mmCIF file of C-alpha atoms and ligand atoms in Angstrom:
data_model
loop_
_atom_site.group_PDB
_atom_site.id
_atom_site.type_symbol
_atom_site.label_atom_id
_atom_site.label_comp_id
_atom_site.label_asym_id
_atom_site.label_seq_id
_atom_site.Cartn_x
_atom_site.Cartn_y
_atom_site.Cartn_z
ATOM 1 C CA MET A 1 -132.051 -135.053 -69.620
ATOM 2 C CA LYS A 2 -131.128 -131.511 -68.685
ATOM 3 C CA ILE A 3 -127.805 -130.310 -68.286
ATOM 4 C CA CYS A 4 -126.155 -127.023 -67.535
ATOM 5 C CA ILE A 5 -122.600 -126.154 -68.472
ATOM 6 C CA ILE A 6 -120.618 -124.045 -66.086
ATOM 7 C CA GLY A 7 -117.408 -122.955 -68.005
ATOM 8 C CA TYR A 8 -117.282 -122.069 -71.667
ATOM 9 C CA GLY A 9 -113.777 -122.983 -72.948
ATOM 10 C CA THR A 10 -112.892 -125.420 -75.509
ATOM 11 C CA VAL A 11 -113.977 -128.695 -73.879
ATOM 12 C CA GLY A 12 -117.566 -126.729 -73.186
ATOM 13 C CA ARG A 13 -117.664 -125.911 -76.540
ATOM 14 C CA GLY A 14 -116.941 -129.318 -77.750
ATOM 15 C CA ILE A 15 -119.668 -130.517 -75.709
ATOM 16 C CA VAL A 16 -122.202 -128.531 -77.174
ATOM 17 C CA GLU A 17 -121.022 -128.839 -80.821
ATOM 18 C CA LEU A 18 -121.109 -132.945 -80.356
ATOM 19 C CA ILE A 19 -124.590 -132.543 -78.545
ATOM 20 C CA HIS A 20 -126.003 -130.756 -81.312
ATOM 21 C CA ARG A 21 -123.750 -132.699 -84.193
ATOM 22 C CA LYS A 22 -125.015 -136.039 -82.896
ATOM 23 C CA LYS A 23 -128.505 -135.009 -81.837
ATOM 24 C CA LEU A 24 -127.923 -136.492 -78.596
ATOM 25 C CA ASP A 25 -130.946 -136.598 -76.325
ATOM 26 C CA ILE A 26 -129.573 -134.009 -73.981
ATOM 27 C CA THR A 27 -131.245 -130.704 -73.272
ATOM 28 C CA VAL A 28 -128.826 -128.052 -72.524
ATOM 29 C CA VAL A 29 -130.628 -125.243 -70.477
ATOM 30 C CA GLY A 30 -127.993 -123.092 -69.194
ATOM 31 C CA ILE A 31 -124.660 -122.449 -69.918
ATOM 32 C CA CYS A 32 -122.511 -120.024 -67.712
ATOM 33 C CA GLY A 33 -119.199 -118.091 -68.735
ATOM 34 C CA ARG A 34 -117.056 -116.007 -66.237
ATOM 35 C CA ASN A 35 -119.558 -113.134 -65.788
ATOM 36 C CA CYS A 36 -122.595 -113.891 -67.713
ATOM 37 C CA GLY A 37 -124.822 -117.021 -68.642
ATOM 38 C CA VAL A 38 -127.354 -118.218 -71.229
ATOM 39 C CA TYR A 39 -130.983 -119.775 -70.212
ATOM 40 C CA ASN A 40 -133.681 -121.272 -71.557
ATOM 41 C CA GLU A 41 -135.936 -123.701 -69.473
ATOM 42 C CA LYS A 42 -136.796 -125.491 -72.698
ATOM 43 C CA GLY A 43 -133.434 -126.022 -74.360
ATOM 44 C CA ILE A 44 -131.119 -123.288 -75.730
ATOM 45 C CA ASP A 45 -130.927 -123.151 -79.465
ATOM 46 C CA LEU A 46 -127.518 -124.848 -79.994
ATOM 47 C CA SER A 47 -127.132 -123.902 -83.686
ATOM 48 C CA MET A 48 -127.516 -120.321 -82.955
ATOM 49 C CA LEU A 49 -125.232 -120.340 -80.039
ATOM 50 C CA ILE A 50 -122.625 -122.174 -81.994
ATOM 51 C CA LYS A 51 -122.782 -119.813 -84.707
ATOM 52 C CA GLY A 52 -123.198 -116.669 -82.369
ATOM 53 C CA THR A 53 -120.024 -117.692 -80.143
ATOM 54 C CA LYS A 54 -117.682 -118.664 -82.814
ATOM 55 C CA GLY A 55 -114.188 -116.988 -82.304
ATOM 56 C CA VAL A 56 -115.529 -115.016 -79.368
ATOM 57 C CA GLY A 57 -116.242 -115.430 -75.295
ATOM 58 C CA LEU A 58 -119.685 -116.135 -74.034
ATOM 59 C CA ASP A 59 -120.043 -112.467 -73.056
ATOM 60 C CA LYS A 60 -120.166 -111.239 -77.016
ATOM 61 C CA TYR A 61 -123.196 -113.677 -77.464
ATOM 62 C CA PRO A 62 -126.290 -111.335 -77.680
ATOM 63 C CA HIS A 63 -128.619 -113.867 -75.567
ATOM 64 C CA ALA A 64 -126.069 -113.921 -72.781
ATOM 65 C CA ARG A 65 -127.453 -112.116 -69.745
ATOM 66 C CA ASN A 66 -125.170 -110.465 -66.853
ATOM 67 C CA ASP A 67 -127.773 -110.850 -64.446
ATOM 68 C CA ILE A 68 -127.361 -114.616 -64.231
ATOM 69 C CA ASP A 69 -124.093 -116.197 -63.121
ATOM 70 C CA ALA A 70 -122.919 -119.954 -61.938
ATOM 71 C CA ASN A 71 -124.027 -119.816 -58.655
ATOM 72 C CA LYS A 72 -127.513 -118.428 -59.408
ATOM 73 C CA MET A 73 -128.152 -121.221 -62.209
ATOM 74 C CA ILE A 74 -127.235 -123.813 -59.394
ATOM 75 C CA ASP A 75 -129.649 -122.752 -57.089
ATOM 76 C CA MET A 76 -132.174 -122.725 -59.569
ATOM 77 C CA ARG A 77 -131.729 -126.324 -59.896
ATOM 78 C CA CYS A 78 -132.703 -126.246 -63.646
ATOM 79 C CA ALA A 79 -130.807 -129.003 -64.638
ATOM 80 C CA ASP A 80 -130.134 -133.134 -63.771
ATOM 81 C CA VAL A 81 -126.675 -132.975 -64.468
ATOM 82 C CA TYR A 82 -124.329 -129.963 -64.054
ATOM 83 C CA VAL A 83 -121.150 -129.889 -66.231
ATOM 84 C CA GLU A 84 -118.347 -128.413 -64.359
ATOM 85 C CA LEU A 85 -115.430 -127.300 -66.604
ATOM 86 C CA THR A 86 -113.684 -124.668 -64.928
ATOM 87 C CA PRO A 87 -109.539 -124.614 -65.516
ATOM 88 C CA THR A 88 -107.702 -126.632 -63.169
ATOM 89 C CA ASN A 89 -106.215 -124.986 -60.120
ATOM 90 C CA VAL A 90 -104.440 -127.644 -57.479
ATOM 91 C CA ILE A 91 -103.907 -124.907 -54.818
ATOM 92 C CA ASP A 92 -107.350 -124.566 -53.676
ATOM 93 C CA GLY A 93 -109.552 -126.214 -56.403
ATOM 94 C CA GLU A 94 -111.469 -122.695 -56.814
ATOM 95 C CA PRO A 95 -113.513 -121.813 -58.432
ATOM 96 C CA GLY A 96 -114.810 -125.247 -59.299
ATOM 97 C CA TYR A 97 -114.512 -126.737 -55.736
ATOM 98 C CA SER A 98 -117.404 -124.100 -54.587
ATOM 99 C CA PHE A 99 -119.478 -124.943 -57.662
ATOM 100 C CA ILE A 100 -119.410 -128.813 -57.258
ATOM 101 C CA LYS A 101 -120.205 -128.787 -53.327
ATOM 102 C CA ARG A 102 -122.930 -126.529 -53.872
ATOM 103 C CA ILE A 103 -124.586 -128.503 -56.921
ATOM 104 C CA LEU A 104 -124.083 -131.672 -54.749
ATOM 105 C CA ALA A 105 -125.534 -130.379 -52.031
ATOM 106 C CA ASN A 106 -128.449 -129.073 -54.170
ATOM 107 C CA GLN A 107 -129.018 -132.762 -54.884
ATOM 108 C CA CYS A 108 -127.861 -132.489 -58.783
ATOM 109 C CA HIS A 109 -125.578 -134.781 -60.248
ATOM 110 C CA VAL A 110 -121.700 -133.187 -61.485
ATOM 111 C CA VAL A 111 -119.682 -134.458 -64.230
ATOM 112 C CA THR A 112 -116.409 -132.559 -64.317
ATOM 113 C CA SER A 113 -113.143 -132.509 -66.200
ATOM 114 C CA ASN A 114 -111.855 -130.297 -63.562
ATOM 115 C CA LYS A 115 -108.618 -132.238 -61.995
ATOM 116 C CA GLY A 116 -108.282 -129.598 -59.126
ATOM 117 C CA PRO A 117 -111.254 -130.678 -56.869
ATOM 118 C CA VAL A 118 -110.962 -134.362 -57.491
ATOM 119 C CA VAL A 119 -107.207 -134.139 -56.349
ATOM 120 C CA LEU A 120 -107.747 -131.972 -53.326
ATOM 121 C CA TYR A 121 -110.894 -133.234 -51.880
ATOM 122 C CA TYR A 122 -111.938 -136.353 -53.515
ATOM 123 C CA LYS A 123 -113.092 -137.888 -50.072
ATOM 124 C CA GLY A 124 -115.353 -135.182 -49.057
ATOM 125 C CA LEU A 125 -117.119 -134.522 -52.586
ATOM 126 C CA GLN A 126 -117.580 -138.268 -52.900
ATOM 127 C CA LYS A 127 -119.352 -138.439 -49.325
ATOM 128 C CA LEU A 128 -121.229 -135.398 -50.405
ATOM 129 C CA ALA A 129 -122.585 -137.210 -53.564
ATOM 130 C CA LEU A 130 -123.431 -140.229 -51.163
ATOM 131 C CA LYS A 131 -125.287 -138.248 -48.659
ATOM 132 C CA ASN A 132 -127.215 -136.477 -51.474
ATOM 133 C CA ASP A 133 -127.868 -139.516 -53.443
ATOM 134 C CA VAL A 134 -126.161 -138.096 -56.677
ATOM 135 C CA LYS A 135 -123.385 -139.134 -58.747
ATOM 136 C CA PHE A 136 -120.273 -137.241 -58.931
ATOM 137 C CA LEU A 137 -118.039 -138.437 -62.290
ATOM 138 C CA TYR A 138 -114.707 -137.092 -63.742
ATOM 139 C CA GLU A 139 -113.752 -139.743 -65.961
ATOM 140 C CA ALA A 140 -111.885 -137.264 -68.256
ATOM 141 C CA THR A 141 -109.765 -136.213 -65.777
ATOM 142 C CA VAL A 142 -107.282 -138.819 -66.132
ATOM 143 C CA GLY A 143 -106.087 -139.820 -69.608
ATOM 144 C CA GLY A 144 -109.012 -137.612 -71.204
ATOM 145 C CA ALA A 145 -110.409 -139.725 -73.904
ATOM 146 C CA VAL A 146 -108.750 -143.127 -72.674
ATOM 147 C CA PRO A 147 -111.329 -144.751 -70.634
ATOM 148 C CA PHE A 148 -109.315 -145.840 -67.811
ATOM 149 C CA LEU A 149 -111.108 -144.781 -64.492
ATOM 150 C CA ASN A 150 -114.255 -146.722 -65.747
ATOM 151 C CA MET A 151 -112.483 -149.394 -67.066
ATOM 152 C CA VAL A 152 -110.938 -150.227 -63.572
ATOM 153 C CA ARG A 153 -114.095 -149.324 -61.851
ATOM 154 C CA GLU A 154 -116.177 -151.579 -63.948
ATOM 155 C CA THR A 155 -114.566 -153.982 -66.206
ATOM 156 C CA LEU A 156 -111.880 -154.967 -64.140
ATOM 157 C CA ARG A 157 -114.196 -155.310 -61.158
ATOM 158 C CA GLY A 158 -113.061 -158.146 -58.601
ATOM 159 C CA ASN A 159 -109.438 -157.649 -60.001
ATOM 160 C CA LYS A 160 -106.913 -156.696 -56.750
ATOM 161 C CA ILE A 161 -104.788 -153.625 -58.393
ATOM 162 C CA ILE A 162 -101.250 -154.320 -58.275
ATOM 163 C CA ASN A 163 -99.855 -150.978 -59.731
ATOM 164 C CA VAL A 164 -100.637 -148.385 -62.507
ATOM 165 C CA CYS A 165 -97.747 -146.755 -64.777
ATOM 166 C CA GLY A 166 -98.190 -144.757 -68.148
ATOM 167 C CA ILE A 167 -97.818 -141.512 -69.629
ATOM 168 C CA LEU A 168 -100.565 -139.360 -68.220
ATOM 169 C CA ASN A 169 -99.629 -135.904 -70.058
ATOM 170 C CA GLY A 170 -100.071 -135.360 -73.846
ATOM 171 C CA THR A 171 -97.984 -132.096 -73.900
ATOM 172 C CA THR A 172 -94.820 -133.515 -72.490
ATOM 173 C CA ASN A 173 -95.106 -136.962 -74.563
ATOM 174 C CA TYR A 174 -95.580 -134.285 -78.032
ATOM 175 C CA ILE A 175 -92.533 -132.345 -76.787
ATOM 176 C CA LEU A 176 -90.215 -135.448 -76.330
ATOM 177 C CA THR A 177 -91.477 -137.030 -79.349
ATOM 178 C CA ARG A 178 -90.711 -134.220 -81.624
ATOM 179 C CA MET A 179 -87.408 -133.475 -79.956
ATOM 180 C CA GLY A 180 -86.217 -137.083 -80.683
ATOM 181 C CA ALA A 181 -87.584 -136.721 -84.188
ATOM 182 C CA GLU A 182 -86.234 -133.072 -85.117
ATOM 183 C CA GLY A 183 -83.886 -132.260 -82.379
ATOM 184 C CA ALA A 184 -86.252 -129.178 -81.733
ATOM 185 C CA GLY A 185 -85.878 -127.389 -78.420
ATOM 186 C CA LEU A 186 -88.792 -127.387 -75.759
ATOM 187 C CA GLU A 187 -89.764 -123.868 -75.589
ATOM 188 C CA GLN A 188 -90.144 -123.858 -79.452
ATOM 189 C CA ILE A 189 -92.296 -127.370 -79.194
ATOM 190 C CA LEU A 190 -94.202 -126.298 -76.018
ATOM 191 C CA ARG A 191 -95.453 -122.768 -78.281
ATOM 192 C CA GLU A 192 -96.593 -125.350 -81.087
ATOM 193 C CA ALA A 193 -98.225 -127.738 -78.191
ATOM 194 C CA GLN A 194 -100.214 -124.626 -76.915
ATOM 195 C CA GLU A 195 -101.464 -123.951 -80.681
ATOM 196 C CA LEU A 196 -102.707 -127.372 -80.907
ATOM 197 C CA GLY A 197 -104.816 -126.583 -77.442
ATOM 198 C CA ILE A 198 -103.500 -129.505 -75.453
ATOM 199 C CA ALA A 199 -101.279 -127.538 -73.324
ATOM 200 C CA GLU A 200 -102.592 -126.413 -69.528
ATOM 201 C CA ALA A 201 -103.710 -122.707 -69.303
ATOM 202 C CA ASP A 202 -100.435 -122.499 -67.559
ATOM 203 C CA PRO A 203 -97.998 -124.803 -69.306
ATOM 204 C CA SER A 204 -95.226 -125.227 -66.422
ATOM 205 C CA TYR A 205 -98.176 -127.644 -65.223
ATOM 206 C CA ASP A 206 -97.263 -129.728 -67.980
ATOM 207 C CA VAL A 207 -93.303 -129.480 -68.351
ATOM 208 C CA ASP A 208 -92.881 -129.406 -64.527
ATOM 209 C CA GLY A 209 -94.876 -132.682 -64.250
ATOM 210 C CA ILE A 210 -97.788 -131.152 -62.030
ATOM 211 C CA ASP A 211 -100.387 -132.208 -64.340
ATOM 212 C CA ALA A 212 -99.218 -135.854 -64.412
ATOM 213 C CA ALA A 213 -98.802 -135.766 -60.805
ATOM 214 C CA ALA A 214 -102.494 -134.793 -60.226
ATOM 215 C CA LYS A 215 -103.768 -137.515 -62.473
ATOM 216 C CA ALA A 216 -101.637 -139.854 -60.384
ATOM 217 C CA VAL A 217 -102.903 -138.339 -57.029
ATOM 218 C CA ILE A 218 -106.705 -139.190 -58.416
ATOM 219 C CA ILE A 219 -105.665 -142.681 -59.327
ATOM 220 C CA ALA A 220 -104.121 -143.227 -56.069
ATOM 221 C CA ASN A 221 -106.845 -142.115 -54.156
ATOM 222 C CA GLU A 222 -109.582 -143.857 -56.229
ATOM 223 C CA PHE A 223 -107.655 -147.440 -56.583
ATOM 224 C CA PHE A 224 -105.351 -147.422 -53.447
ATOM 225 C CA SER A 225 -107.557 -145.559 -51.132
ATOM 226 C CA ALA A 226 -104.234 -143.612 -50.252
ATOM 227 C CA ASN A 227 -105.607 -140.318 -49.106
ATOM 228 C CA ALA A 228 -102.723 -138.318 -51.057
ATOM 229 C CA GLY A 229 -102.207 -135.006 -52.033
ATOM 230 C CA MET A 230 -99.750 -133.311 -54.460
ATOM 231 C CA LYS A 231 -97.205 -133.179 -51.844
ATOM 232 C CA ASP A 232 -97.092 -136.773 -51.691
ATOM 233 C CA VAL A 233 -95.847 -137.092 -55.477
ATOM 234 C CA ASP A 234 -92.263 -137.203 -55.897
ATOM 235 C CA VAL A 235 -92.150 -135.374 -59.019
ATOM 236 C CA CYS A 236 -89.375 -134.597 -61.566
ATOM 237 C CA GLY A 237 -90.724 -132.701 -64.931
ATOM 238 C CA ILE A 238 -89.103 -132.818 -68.558
ATOM 239 C CA THR A 239 -87.356 -129.289 -68.501
ATOM 240 C CA ARG A 240 -83.586 -130.451 -67.872
ATOM 241 C CA ILE A 241 -84.151 -133.145 -70.745
ATOM 242 C CA THR A 242 -82.179 -131.832 -73.791
ATOM 243 C CA PRO A 243 -82.762 -132.814 -77.591
ATOM 244 C CA GLU A 244 -79.120 -134.347 -77.540
ATOM 245 C CA PHE A 245 -80.045 -136.630 -74.628
ATOM 246 C CA VAL A 246 -83.491 -138.106 -76.256
ATOM 247 C CA SER A 247 -81.318 -138.402 -79.674
ATOM 248 C CA LEU A 248 -78.775 -140.356 -77.489
ATOM 249 C CA ALA A 249 -81.435 -142.628 -75.911
ATOM 250 C CA ASP A 250 -83.064 -142.993 -79.254
ATOM 251 C CA LYS A 251 -79.725 -144.622 -80.963
ATOM 252 C CA ASN A 252 -79.808 -147.007 -77.972
ATOM 253 C CA GLY A 253 -83.305 -148.350 -78.876
ATOM 254 C CA PHE A 254 -85.108 -146.101 -75.925
ATOM 255 C CA SER A 255 -87.643 -143.308 -75.739
ATOM 256 C CA VAL A 256 -87.739 -140.887 -72.989
ATOM 257 C CA LYS A 257 -90.936 -140.622 -71.649
ATOM 258 C CA LEU A 258 -92.644 -138.708 -68.704
ATOM 259 C CA ILE A 259 -93.824 -141.816 -66.574
ATOM 260 C CA ALA A 260 -96.389 -141.794 -63.561
ATOM 261 C CA GLU A 261 -96.129 -144.794 -61.218
ATOM 262 C CA VAL A 262 -98.732 -145.545 -58.583
ATOM 263 C CA GLY A 263 -98.715 -148.188 -56.326
ATOM 264 C CA ARG A 264 -99.339 -149.078 -52.764
ATOM 265 C CA ASP A 265 -95.821 -147.619 -51.686
ATOM 266 C CA VAL A 266 -94.915 -145.362 -54.880
ATOM 267 C CA LEU A 267 -96.217 -142.428 -56.040
ATOM 268 C CA ARG A 268 -93.969 -140.822 -58.602
ATOM 269 C CA VAL A 269 -93.828 -138.873 -61.713
ATOM 270 C CA SER A 270 -90.194 -138.820 -63.631
ATOM 271 C CA PRO A 271 -88.927 -139.164 -67.004
ATOM 272 C CA ARG A 272 -87.684 -142.504 -67.684
ATOM 273 C CA LEU A 273 -85.921 -144.343 -70.501
ATOM 274 C CA ILE A 274 -88.543 -146.946 -72.172
ATOM 275 C CA GLU A 275 -87.634 -149.431 -74.526
ATOM 276 C CA LYS A 276 -89.127 -148.746 -77.998
ATOM 277 C CA SER A 277 -90.727 -152.114 -77.936
ATOM 278 C CA HIS A 278 -92.627 -151.419 -74.551
ATOM 279 C CA PRO A 279 -96.505 -151.043 -74.856
ATOM 280 C CA LEU A 280 -96.341 -147.591 -73.261
ATOM 281 C CA CYS A 281 -93.829 -146.339 -75.675
ATOM 282 C CA VAL A 282 -96.385 -144.437 -77.795
ATOM 283 C CA ASP A 283 -95.703 -140.919 -79.648
ATOM 284 C CA GLY A 284 -97.098 -137.623 -80.195
ATOM 285 C CA THR A 285 -100.080 -136.515 -77.734
ATOM 286 C CA LEU A 286 -100.942 -140.116 -76.989
ATOM 287 C CA ASN A 287 -101.362 -141.069 -73.518
ATOM 288 C CA ALA A 288 -100.726 -144.922 -72.436
ATOM 289 C CA LEU A 289 -101.695 -146.642 -69.148
ATOM 290 C CA ASN A 290 -100.479 -149.860 -67.962
ATOM 291 C CA ILE A 291 -102.263 -151.487 -65.357
ATOM 292 C CA LYS A 292 -101.255 -154.620 -63.223
ATOM 293 C CA VAL A 293 -103.822 -156.628 -61.443
ATOM 294 C CA ASP A 294 -104.109 -160.315 -60.245
ATOM 295 C CA MET A 295 -106.778 -161.710 -62.162
ATOM 296 C CA ALA A 296 -106.322 -160.288 -65.939
ATOM 297 C CA ARG A 297 -102.438 -159.804 -65.062
ATOM 298 C CA GLU A 298 -101.986 -156.669 -67.219
ATOM 299 C CA VAL A 299 -104.044 -154.179 -69.258
ATOM 300 C CA THR A 300 -102.730 -151.463 -71.203
ATOM 301 C CA VAL A 301 -104.876 -148.720 -72.928
ATOM 302 C CA VAL A 302 -103.633 -146.243 -75.347
ATOM 303 C CA GLY A 303 -105.777 -143.030 -76.723
ATOM 304 C CA TYR A 304 -105.835 -139.344 -76.691
ATOM 305 C CA GLY A 305 -105.348 -137.647 -73.344
ATOM 306 C CA ALA A 306 -106.265 -133.862 -74.448
ATOM 307 C CA GLY A 307 -108.118 -132.146 -77.412
ATOM 308 C CA LYS A 308 -111.413 -130.561 -77.754
ATOM 309 C CA TYR A 309 -113.599 -133.552 -78.694
ATOM 310 C CA GLU A 310 -111.546 -136.284 -76.997
ATOM 311 C CA THR A 311 -111.967 -134.675 -73.743
ATOM 312 C CA ALA A 312 -115.744 -133.506 -74.424
ATOM 313 C CA GLY A 313 -116.338 -137.168 -75.404
ATOM 314 C CA ALA A 314 -115.366 -138.480 -72.100
ATOM 315 C CA VAL A 315 -117.712 -135.972 -70.188
ATOM 316 C CA ILE A 316 -120.507 -137.001 -72.562
ATOM 317 C CA SER A 317 -120.105 -140.671 -71.790
ATOM 318 C CA ASP A 318 -120.299 -139.834 -68.171
ATOM 319 C CA ILE A 319 -123.556 -137.694 -68.752
ATOM 320 C CA LEU A 320 -124.977 -140.528 -70.713
ATOM 321 C CA SER A 321 -123.999 -142.886 -67.804
ATOM 322 C CA ILE A 322 -125.939 -140.870 -65.460
HETATM 323 N N1 HSE B 401 -102.388 -130.442 -70.505
HETATM 324 C C1 HSE B 401 -102.875 -132.083 -70.391
HETATM 325 C C2 HSE B 401 -101.864 -132.704 -71.156
HETATM 326 C C3 HSE B 401 -104.426 -131.846 -70.933
HETATM 327 O O1 HSE B 401 -101.115 -132.329 -71.922
HETATM 328 O O2 HSE B 401 -102.285 -134.101 -71.047
HETATM 329 C C4 HSE B 401 -105.096 -132.865 -70.487
HETATM 330 O O3 HSE B 401 -105.114 -132.939 -69.192
#
């Protein structure tokens, strides 16, 4: 299988490293950065690429060309699967939305970790994929490495979904956990979360609950046919939560967690008190999702919602499933 990667940030690099290290039967023919690209129809030499782009942008790689960009590479139809990894933008979904539309219209499959286009244009993109008989997959957008979307779609097939509730943002979980453990303030811990590479490019997306709300919208549209947008989510972030409040909750057997709830009549993200013995009460950068359904009753999945190899792994799983 041939793939082309659009967006060579942390996740893109993670994918390339994993394909190389695990010797996966995936040929990377193209990689696009912001204003440049690397292309080899027989397959890019990944070992050379990894070494040549260590600590620098793709534009500093001697084999990167300025005469090739994402749109050109899309129109070349050089790959079976295009992996779209540009940063999330929940205002207009760009630049990812235009790339994805163009790829699907060209009858190539799309795998993405970019929440923006899925949040804003879910129905239209699904229709376009169907019309062109190609796949549009985005497992990494909800819960990162936690296999939630595929689990509900496939393993829980036939169940009626009652509601989904969980921790969908690792950065805020990390902040709240550290606040409880050390009494440190939000700003300081947020800086550390940024160093860990788990925070969004604009970290207000994390602390204001926007990132969790985007994931809640994806769940609502996919599993409740909600036709929801960001404005339909009742959102409250964690900026007003103090270390004192977290510590008081702790003394009474509770943890403070930023919880997303999705159901037929509810679409909400807010800080909540969770009993320490509850399955959703997981710490650090972990995500946890609890789903209530009619047959299996209740399933909780826990895992890493962010991180270079964790997110890359979810993207690779989508590629391999195609
Ligand atoms: N900033 C996000 C998080 C990354 O902390 O969960 C994954 O979407």
